[in-house]
Short mmCIF file of C-alpha atoms and ligand atoms in Angstrom, two decimals:
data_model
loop_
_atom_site.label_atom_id
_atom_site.label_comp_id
_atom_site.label_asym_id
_atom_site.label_seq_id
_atom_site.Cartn_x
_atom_site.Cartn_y
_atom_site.Cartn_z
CA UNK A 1309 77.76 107.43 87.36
CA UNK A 1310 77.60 107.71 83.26
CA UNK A 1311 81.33 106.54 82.94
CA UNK A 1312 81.16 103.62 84.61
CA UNK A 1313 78.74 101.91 82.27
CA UNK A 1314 81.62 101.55 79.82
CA UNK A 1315 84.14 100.24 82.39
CA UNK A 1316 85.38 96.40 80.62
CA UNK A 1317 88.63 96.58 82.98
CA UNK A 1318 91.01 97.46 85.27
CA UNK A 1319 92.71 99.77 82.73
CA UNK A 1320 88.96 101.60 82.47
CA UNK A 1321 88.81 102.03 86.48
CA UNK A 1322 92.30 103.31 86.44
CA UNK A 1323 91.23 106.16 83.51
CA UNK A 1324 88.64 106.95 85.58
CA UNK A 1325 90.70 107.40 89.22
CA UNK A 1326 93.50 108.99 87.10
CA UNK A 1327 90.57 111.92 86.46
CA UNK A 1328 89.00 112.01 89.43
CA UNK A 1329 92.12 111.48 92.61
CA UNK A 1330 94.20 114.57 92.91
CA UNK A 1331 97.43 114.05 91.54
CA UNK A 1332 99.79 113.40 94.62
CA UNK A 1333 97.32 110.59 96.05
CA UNK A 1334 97.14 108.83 92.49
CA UNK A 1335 100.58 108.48 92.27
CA UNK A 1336 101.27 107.87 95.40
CA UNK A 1337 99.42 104.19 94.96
CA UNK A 1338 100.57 103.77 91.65
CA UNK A 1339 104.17 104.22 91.39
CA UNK A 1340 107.10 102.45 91.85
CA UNK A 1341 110.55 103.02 93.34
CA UNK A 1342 113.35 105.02 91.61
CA UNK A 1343 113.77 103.80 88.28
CA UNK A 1344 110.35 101.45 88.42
CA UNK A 1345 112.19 98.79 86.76
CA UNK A 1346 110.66 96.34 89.19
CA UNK A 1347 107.16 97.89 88.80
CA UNK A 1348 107.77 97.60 85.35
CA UNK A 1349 108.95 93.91 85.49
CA UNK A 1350 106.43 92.41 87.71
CA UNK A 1351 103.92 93.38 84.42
CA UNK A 1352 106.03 92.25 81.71
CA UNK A 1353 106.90 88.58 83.64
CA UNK A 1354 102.95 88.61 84.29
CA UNK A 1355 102.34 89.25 80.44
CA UNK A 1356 105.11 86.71 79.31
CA UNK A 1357 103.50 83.90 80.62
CA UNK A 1358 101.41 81.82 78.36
CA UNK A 1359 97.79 80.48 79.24
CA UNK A 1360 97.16 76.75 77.61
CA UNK A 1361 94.18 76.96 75.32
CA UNK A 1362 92.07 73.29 75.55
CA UNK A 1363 89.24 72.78 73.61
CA UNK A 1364 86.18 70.52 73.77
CA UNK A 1365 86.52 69.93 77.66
CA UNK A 1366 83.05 69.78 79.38
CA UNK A 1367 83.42 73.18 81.91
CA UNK A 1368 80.00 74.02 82.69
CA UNK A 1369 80.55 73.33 86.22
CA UNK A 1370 83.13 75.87 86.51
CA UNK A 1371 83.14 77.52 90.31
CA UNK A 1372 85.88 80.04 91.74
CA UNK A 1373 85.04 78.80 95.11
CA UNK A 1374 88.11 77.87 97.46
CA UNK A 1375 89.91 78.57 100.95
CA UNK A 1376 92.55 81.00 101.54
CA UNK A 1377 94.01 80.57 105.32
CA UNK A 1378 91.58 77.92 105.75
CA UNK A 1379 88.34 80.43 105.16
CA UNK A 1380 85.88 79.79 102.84
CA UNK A 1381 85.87 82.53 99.81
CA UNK A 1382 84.23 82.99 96.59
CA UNK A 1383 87.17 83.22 94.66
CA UNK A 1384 91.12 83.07 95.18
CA UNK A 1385 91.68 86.83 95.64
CA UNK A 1386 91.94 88.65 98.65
CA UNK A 1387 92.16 93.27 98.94
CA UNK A 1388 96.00 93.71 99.79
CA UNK A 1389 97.06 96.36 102.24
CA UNK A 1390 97.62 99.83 101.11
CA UNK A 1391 98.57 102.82 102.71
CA UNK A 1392 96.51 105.74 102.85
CA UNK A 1393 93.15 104.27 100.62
CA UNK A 1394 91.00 106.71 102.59
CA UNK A 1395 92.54 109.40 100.80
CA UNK A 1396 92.03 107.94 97.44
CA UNK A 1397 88.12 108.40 98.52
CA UNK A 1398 86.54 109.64 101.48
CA UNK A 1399 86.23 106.26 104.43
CA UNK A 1400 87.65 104.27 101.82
CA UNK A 1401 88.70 101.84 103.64
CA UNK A 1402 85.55 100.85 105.49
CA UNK A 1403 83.81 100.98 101.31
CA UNK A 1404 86.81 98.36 100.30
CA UNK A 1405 86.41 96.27 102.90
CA UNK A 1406 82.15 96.00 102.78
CA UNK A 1407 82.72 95.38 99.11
CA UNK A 1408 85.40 92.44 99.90
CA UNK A 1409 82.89 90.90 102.13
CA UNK A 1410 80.03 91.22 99.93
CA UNK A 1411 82.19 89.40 97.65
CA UNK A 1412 83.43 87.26 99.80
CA UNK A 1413 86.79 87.82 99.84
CA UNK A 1414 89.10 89.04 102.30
CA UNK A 1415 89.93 92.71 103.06
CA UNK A 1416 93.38 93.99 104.53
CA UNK A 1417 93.76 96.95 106.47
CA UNK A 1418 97.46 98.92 106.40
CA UNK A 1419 98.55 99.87 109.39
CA UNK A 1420 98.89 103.43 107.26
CA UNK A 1421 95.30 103.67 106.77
CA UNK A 1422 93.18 106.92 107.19
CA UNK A 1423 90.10 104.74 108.90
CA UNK A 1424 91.31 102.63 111.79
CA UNK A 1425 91.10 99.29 112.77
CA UNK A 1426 88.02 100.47 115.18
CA UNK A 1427 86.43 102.13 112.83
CA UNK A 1428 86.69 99.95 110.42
CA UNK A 1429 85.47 97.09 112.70
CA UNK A 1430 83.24 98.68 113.97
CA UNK A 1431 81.08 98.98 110.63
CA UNK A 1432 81.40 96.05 109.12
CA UNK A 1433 80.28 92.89 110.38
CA UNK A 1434 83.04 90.31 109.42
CA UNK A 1435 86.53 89.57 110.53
CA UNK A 1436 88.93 91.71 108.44
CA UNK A 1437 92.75 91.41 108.01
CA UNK A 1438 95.09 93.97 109.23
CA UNK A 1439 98.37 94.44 108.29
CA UNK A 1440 101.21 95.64 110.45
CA UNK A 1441 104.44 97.48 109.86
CA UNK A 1442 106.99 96.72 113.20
CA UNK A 1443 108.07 100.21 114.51
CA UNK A 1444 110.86 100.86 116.74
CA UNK A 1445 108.17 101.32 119.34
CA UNK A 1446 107.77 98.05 120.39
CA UNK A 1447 105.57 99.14 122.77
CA UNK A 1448 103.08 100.59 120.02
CA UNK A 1449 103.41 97.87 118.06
CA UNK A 1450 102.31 95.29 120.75
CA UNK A 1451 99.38 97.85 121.35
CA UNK A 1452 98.47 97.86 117.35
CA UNK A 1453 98.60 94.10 117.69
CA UNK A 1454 95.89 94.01 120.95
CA UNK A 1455 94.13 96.37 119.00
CA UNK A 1456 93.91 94.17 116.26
CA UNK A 1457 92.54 90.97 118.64
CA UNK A 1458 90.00 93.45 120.14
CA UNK A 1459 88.77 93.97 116.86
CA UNK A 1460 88.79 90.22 116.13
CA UNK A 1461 90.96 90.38 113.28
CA UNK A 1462 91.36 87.17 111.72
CA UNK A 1463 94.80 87.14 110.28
CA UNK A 1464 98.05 89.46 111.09
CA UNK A 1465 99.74 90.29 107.92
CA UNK A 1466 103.14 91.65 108.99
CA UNK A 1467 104.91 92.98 106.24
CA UNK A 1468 108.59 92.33 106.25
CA UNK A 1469 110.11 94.39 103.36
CA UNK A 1470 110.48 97.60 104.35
CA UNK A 1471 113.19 98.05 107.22
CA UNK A 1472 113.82 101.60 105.05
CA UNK A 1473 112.13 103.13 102.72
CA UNK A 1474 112.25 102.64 98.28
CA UNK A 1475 112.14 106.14 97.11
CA UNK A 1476 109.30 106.88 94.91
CA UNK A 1477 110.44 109.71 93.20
CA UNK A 1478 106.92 110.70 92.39
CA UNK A 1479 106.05 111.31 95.88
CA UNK A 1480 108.89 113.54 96.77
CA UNK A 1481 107.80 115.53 93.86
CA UNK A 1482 104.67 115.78 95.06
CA UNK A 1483 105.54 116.94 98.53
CA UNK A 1484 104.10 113.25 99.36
CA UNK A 1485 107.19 111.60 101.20
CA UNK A 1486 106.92 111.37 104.73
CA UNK A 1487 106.83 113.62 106.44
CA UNK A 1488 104.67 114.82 103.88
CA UNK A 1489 104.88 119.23 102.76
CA UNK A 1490 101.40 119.40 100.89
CA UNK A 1491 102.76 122.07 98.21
CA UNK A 1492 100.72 124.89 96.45
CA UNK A 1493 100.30 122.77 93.72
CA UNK A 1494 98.39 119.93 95.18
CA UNK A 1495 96.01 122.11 96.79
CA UNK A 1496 95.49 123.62 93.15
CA UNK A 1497 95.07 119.88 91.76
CA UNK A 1498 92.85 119.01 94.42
CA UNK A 1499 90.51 122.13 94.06
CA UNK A 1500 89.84 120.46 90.60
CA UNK A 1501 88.43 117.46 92.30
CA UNK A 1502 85.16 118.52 93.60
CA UNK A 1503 83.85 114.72 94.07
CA UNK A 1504 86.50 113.69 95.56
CA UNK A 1505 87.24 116.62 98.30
CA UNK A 1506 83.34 115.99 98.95
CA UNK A 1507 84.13 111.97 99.66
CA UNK A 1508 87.23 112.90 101.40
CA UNK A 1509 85.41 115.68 103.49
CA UNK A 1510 82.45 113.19 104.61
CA UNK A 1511 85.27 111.02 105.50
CA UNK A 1512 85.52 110.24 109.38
CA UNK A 1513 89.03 111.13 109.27
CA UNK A 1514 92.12 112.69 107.02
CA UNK A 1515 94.86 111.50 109.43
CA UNK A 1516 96.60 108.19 110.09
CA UNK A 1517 93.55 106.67 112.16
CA UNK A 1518 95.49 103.80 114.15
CA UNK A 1519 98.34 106.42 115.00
CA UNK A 1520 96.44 109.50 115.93
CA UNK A 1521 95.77 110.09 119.83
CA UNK A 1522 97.95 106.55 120.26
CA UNK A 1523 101.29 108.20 119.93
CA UNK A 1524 102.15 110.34 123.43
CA UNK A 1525 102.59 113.79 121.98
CA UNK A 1526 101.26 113.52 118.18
CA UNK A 1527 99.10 115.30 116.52
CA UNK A 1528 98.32 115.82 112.84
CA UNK A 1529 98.96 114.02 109.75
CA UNK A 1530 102.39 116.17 109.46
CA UNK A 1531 104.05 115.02 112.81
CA UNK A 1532 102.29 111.75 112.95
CA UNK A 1533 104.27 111.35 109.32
CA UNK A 1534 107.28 112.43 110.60
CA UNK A 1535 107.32 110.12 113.79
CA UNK A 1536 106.47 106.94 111.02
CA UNK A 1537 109.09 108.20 109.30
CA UNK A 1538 111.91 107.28 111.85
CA UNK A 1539 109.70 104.74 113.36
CA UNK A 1540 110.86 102.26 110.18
CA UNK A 1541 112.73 99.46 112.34
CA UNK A 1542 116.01 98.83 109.93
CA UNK A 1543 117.11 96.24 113.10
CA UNK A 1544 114.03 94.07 112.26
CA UNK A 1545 114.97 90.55 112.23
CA UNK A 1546 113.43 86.83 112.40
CA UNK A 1547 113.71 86.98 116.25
CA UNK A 1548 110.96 89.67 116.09
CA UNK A 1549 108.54 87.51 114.04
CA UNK A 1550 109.09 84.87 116.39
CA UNK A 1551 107.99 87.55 119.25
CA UNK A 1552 104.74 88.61 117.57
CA UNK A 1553 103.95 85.14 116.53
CA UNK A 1554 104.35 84.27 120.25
CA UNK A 1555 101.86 87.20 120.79
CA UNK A 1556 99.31 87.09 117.92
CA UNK A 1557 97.30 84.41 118.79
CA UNK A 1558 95.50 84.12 114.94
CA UNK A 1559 96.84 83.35 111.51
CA UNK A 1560 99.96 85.20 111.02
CA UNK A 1561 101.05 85.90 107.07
CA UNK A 1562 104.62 87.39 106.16
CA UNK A 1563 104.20 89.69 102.87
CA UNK A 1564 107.24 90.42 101.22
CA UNK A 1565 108.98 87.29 100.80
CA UNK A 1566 110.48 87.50 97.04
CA UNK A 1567 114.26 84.81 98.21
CA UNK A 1568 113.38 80.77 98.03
CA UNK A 1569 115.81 81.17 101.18
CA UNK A 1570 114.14 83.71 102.68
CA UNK A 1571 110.70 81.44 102.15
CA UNK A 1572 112.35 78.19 103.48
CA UNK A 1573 112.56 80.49 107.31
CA UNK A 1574 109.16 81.49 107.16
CA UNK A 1575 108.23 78.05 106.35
CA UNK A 1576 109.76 77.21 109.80
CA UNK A 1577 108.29 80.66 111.36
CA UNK A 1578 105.33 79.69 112.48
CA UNK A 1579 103.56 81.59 110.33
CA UNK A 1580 100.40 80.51 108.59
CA UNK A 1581 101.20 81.78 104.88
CA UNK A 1582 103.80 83.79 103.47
CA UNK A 1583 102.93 86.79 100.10
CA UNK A 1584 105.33 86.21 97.20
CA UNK A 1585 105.96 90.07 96.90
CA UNK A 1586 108.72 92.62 95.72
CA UNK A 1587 105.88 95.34 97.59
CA UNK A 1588 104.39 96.33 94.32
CA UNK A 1589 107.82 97.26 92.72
CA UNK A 1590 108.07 99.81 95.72
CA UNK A 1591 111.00 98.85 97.44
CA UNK A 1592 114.14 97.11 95.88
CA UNK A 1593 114.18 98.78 92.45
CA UNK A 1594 116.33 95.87 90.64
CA UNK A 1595 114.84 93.30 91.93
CA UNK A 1596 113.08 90.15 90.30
CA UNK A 1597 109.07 90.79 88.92
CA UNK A 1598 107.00 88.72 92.04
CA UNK A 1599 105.98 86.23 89.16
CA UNK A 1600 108.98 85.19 88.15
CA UNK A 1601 109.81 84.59 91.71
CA UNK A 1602 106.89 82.67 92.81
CA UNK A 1603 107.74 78.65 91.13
CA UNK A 1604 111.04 78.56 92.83
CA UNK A 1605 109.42 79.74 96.43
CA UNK A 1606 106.62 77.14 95.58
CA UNK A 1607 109.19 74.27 94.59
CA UNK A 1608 111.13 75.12 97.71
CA UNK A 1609 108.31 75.01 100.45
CA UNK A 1610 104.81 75.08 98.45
CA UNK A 1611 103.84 71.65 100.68
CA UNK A 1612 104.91 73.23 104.01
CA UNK A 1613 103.35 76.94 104.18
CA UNK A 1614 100.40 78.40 102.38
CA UNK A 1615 101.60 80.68 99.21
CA UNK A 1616 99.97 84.31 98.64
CA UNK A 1617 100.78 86.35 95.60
CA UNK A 1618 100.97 90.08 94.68
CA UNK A 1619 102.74 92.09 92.35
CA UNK A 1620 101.28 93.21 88.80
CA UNK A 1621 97.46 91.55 89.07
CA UNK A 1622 95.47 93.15 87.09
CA UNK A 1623 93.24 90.54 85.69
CA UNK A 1624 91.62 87.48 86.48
CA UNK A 1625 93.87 85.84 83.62
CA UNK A 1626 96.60 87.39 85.63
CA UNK A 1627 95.45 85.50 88.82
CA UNK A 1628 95.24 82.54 87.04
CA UNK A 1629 98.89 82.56 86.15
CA UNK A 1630 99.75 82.78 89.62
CA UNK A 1631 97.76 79.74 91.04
CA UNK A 1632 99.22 77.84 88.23
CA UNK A 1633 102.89 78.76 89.19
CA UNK A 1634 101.78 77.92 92.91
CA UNK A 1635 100.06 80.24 94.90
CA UNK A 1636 97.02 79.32 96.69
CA UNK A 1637 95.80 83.09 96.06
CA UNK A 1638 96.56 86.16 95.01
CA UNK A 1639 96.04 89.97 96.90
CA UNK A 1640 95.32 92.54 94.44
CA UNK A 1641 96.24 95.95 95.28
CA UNK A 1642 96.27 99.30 92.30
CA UNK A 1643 93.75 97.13 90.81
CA UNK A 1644 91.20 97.56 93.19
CA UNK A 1645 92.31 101.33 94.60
CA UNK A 1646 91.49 102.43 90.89
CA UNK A 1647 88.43 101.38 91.27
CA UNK A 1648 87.58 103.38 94.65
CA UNK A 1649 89.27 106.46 92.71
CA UNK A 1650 86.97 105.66 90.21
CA UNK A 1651 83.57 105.26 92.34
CA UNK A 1652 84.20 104.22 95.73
CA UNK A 1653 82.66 101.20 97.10
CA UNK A 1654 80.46 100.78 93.41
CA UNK A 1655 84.05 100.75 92.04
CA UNK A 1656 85.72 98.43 94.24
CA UNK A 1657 82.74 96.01 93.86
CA UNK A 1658 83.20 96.53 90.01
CA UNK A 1659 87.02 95.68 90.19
CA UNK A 1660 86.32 92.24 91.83
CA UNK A 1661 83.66 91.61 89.28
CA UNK A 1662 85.74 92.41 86.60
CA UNK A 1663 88.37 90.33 87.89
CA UNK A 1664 85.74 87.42 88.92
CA UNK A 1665 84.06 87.18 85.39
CA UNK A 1666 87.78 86.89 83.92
CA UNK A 1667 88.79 84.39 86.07
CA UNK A 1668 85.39 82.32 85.07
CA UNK A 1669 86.21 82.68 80.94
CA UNK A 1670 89.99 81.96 81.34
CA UNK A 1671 88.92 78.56 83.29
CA UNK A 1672 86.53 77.75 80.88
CA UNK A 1673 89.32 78.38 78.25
CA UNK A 1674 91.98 76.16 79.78
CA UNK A 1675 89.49 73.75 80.20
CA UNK A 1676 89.04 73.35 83.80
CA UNK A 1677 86.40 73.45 86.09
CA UNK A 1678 87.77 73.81 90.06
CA UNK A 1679 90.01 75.88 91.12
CA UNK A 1680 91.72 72.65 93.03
CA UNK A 1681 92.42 71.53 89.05
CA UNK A 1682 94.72 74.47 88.48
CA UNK A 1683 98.24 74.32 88.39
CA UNK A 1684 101.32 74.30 85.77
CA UNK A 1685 99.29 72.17 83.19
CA UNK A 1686 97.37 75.48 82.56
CA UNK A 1687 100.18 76.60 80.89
CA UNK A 1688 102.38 76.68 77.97
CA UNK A 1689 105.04 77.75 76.48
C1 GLV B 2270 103.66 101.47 101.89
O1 GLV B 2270 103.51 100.32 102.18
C2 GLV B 2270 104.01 101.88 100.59
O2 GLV B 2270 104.37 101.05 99.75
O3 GLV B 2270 103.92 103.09 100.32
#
């Protein structure tokens, strides 16, 4: 593809999936909730934060390499969950997660996905992650989280912010909330795709994979929607995390933890890791940017639970400002769903290159070699 030749950065890949991903599906991964004051926040706190320029340090053994849950990976970045991806381009979340592993990085799949966990497993050939949102169905969700061993899964990722919904205003616009009205207009917009209603069409599916003929009685993306919709558990507490840890026999990680309090009981959880996260700026409109968030959670428990990051990546500069504020690694999310908008698995593999190669300068630039040397002295103010 000629327009990928030129593509320097994540802000090229996101030109290019603004272009090609209809409207309602764009915006759906890329916007905030209500008055994206959070969204916006999580980028300026990112941008605020000053790298330390050394000079005349030897770095030409400079290597990415480290562990994240124990697991060897190439570089500190893992593919967060994210809702839908396999409508941003046809099976695109079986091309995110091949790309991940040829990297060797993790992959996470959303419990919202198009492809589902068996499909997904069953065409790639490494352990993926897989997210899960606790419905009211307790019953479901023990079956999502057997159908997550089956697969061999090798962490749980239960995501703990979203009890309700954070209006994104874009999506109601759009006739994207759930349950989701696919208006006149969108079917205009996406007429004007061609590539992308071709990817979408060779797709395996255009429904919620892990929901679809596993909910009694539902059928189709529109009452599948609608059943998620209510299915949101707002009486989701810590006695439920201590039920799925005693059921989820892997590595369990709680995403969403943005409250040194809040971090302090998942440090006595049981789970494996928590993700520093405000949900993208999706949920709590208000609330702090991720970033600015992450040295008090690390103060508070960084020695007893492993620290993940997301919120606002969209560099490798950007990831090293999180390890140096305490995170052991960082998920990326829009960053890499531009570049599947952009050019499916070519563009996912681009997005962790470009975020890779930055990663490589900036530790050359602060003067370190290993990631295992990184941490507040990177900084300055
Ligand atoms: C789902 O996790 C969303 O943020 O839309």
């Amino acid at each position: 593809m000629r327009e990928m030749t030129n593509v320097t950065c994540i802000e090229d890949l996101r030109t290019i999936a603004r272009r090609k991903v209809p409207r309602a599906f764009f915006d759906y991964a890329e916007a905030g909730a209500y008055s994206e004051q959070t969204l916006r926040a999580n980028r300026s706190g990112i941008e605020a934060i000053n790298l330390r320029q050394r000079v005349l340090v030897d770095v030409s053994a400079r290597d990415t390499a480290t562990t994240i849950l124990g697991e060897p990976v190439s570089a500190p970045i893992g593919l967060g969950p994210v809702a839908m991806t396999g409508l941003e381009y046809g099976n695109g979340e079986i091309l995110a997660c091949r790309a991940a592993h040829d990297a060797g990085i993790p992959f996470t799949l959303s419990t919202m996905s198009i492809c589902s966990i068996e499909d997904v497993a069953g065409a790639v050939d490494k352990p993926f992650w897989f997210q899960l949102y606790v419905m009211k169905d307790r019953g479901f969700v023990r079956s999502l989280i057997e159908r997550a061993a089956a697969a061999k899964c090798s962490a749980l990722v239960l995501t703990v912010d979203l009890q309700v919904l954070g209006q994104r205003h874009k999506d109601i616009k759009n006739g994207l909330a759930v349950p989701p009205s696919l208006k006149i207009g969108n079917l205009i917009n996406m007429a004007t795709k061609p590539r992308w209603v071709a990817s979408v069409l060779s797709g395996r599916r255009w429904t919620f994979g892990n929901l679809d003929g596993h909910v009694k009685g539902m059928k189709g993306v529109k009452s599948l929607a609608g059943w998620v919709g209510g299915q949101f558990d707002p009486a989701l507490t810590w006695k439920d995390v201590d039920w799925i840890r005693s059921i989820w026999p892997g590595k369990l990680v709680l995403k969403g933890i943005l409250d040194p309090e809040d971090a302090i009981l998942a440090g006595k959880s049981g789970a494996d890791a928590l993700v520093v996260s405000n949900h993208g700026g999706r949920q709590l409109d208000g609330a702090r940017s991720s970033i600015s968030a992450l040295p008090k959670i690390a103060d508070k428990v960084g020695s007893d639970i492993e620290l993940l990051f997301d919120g606002g990546i969209r560099s490798g500069h950007d990831v090293l400002r999180a390890l140096a504020l305490g995170a052991k690694a960082c998920l990326i999310g829009r960053s890499y769903i531009f570049g599947l908008g952009a050019a499916g698995e070519a563009g996912v593999r681009k997005a962790i290159d470009i975020i890779r190669k930055e990663m490589d300068v900036g530790m050359a630039l602060t003067g370190v070699n290993t990631i295992g040397e990184i941490d507040r002295r990177i900084l300055s103010d």
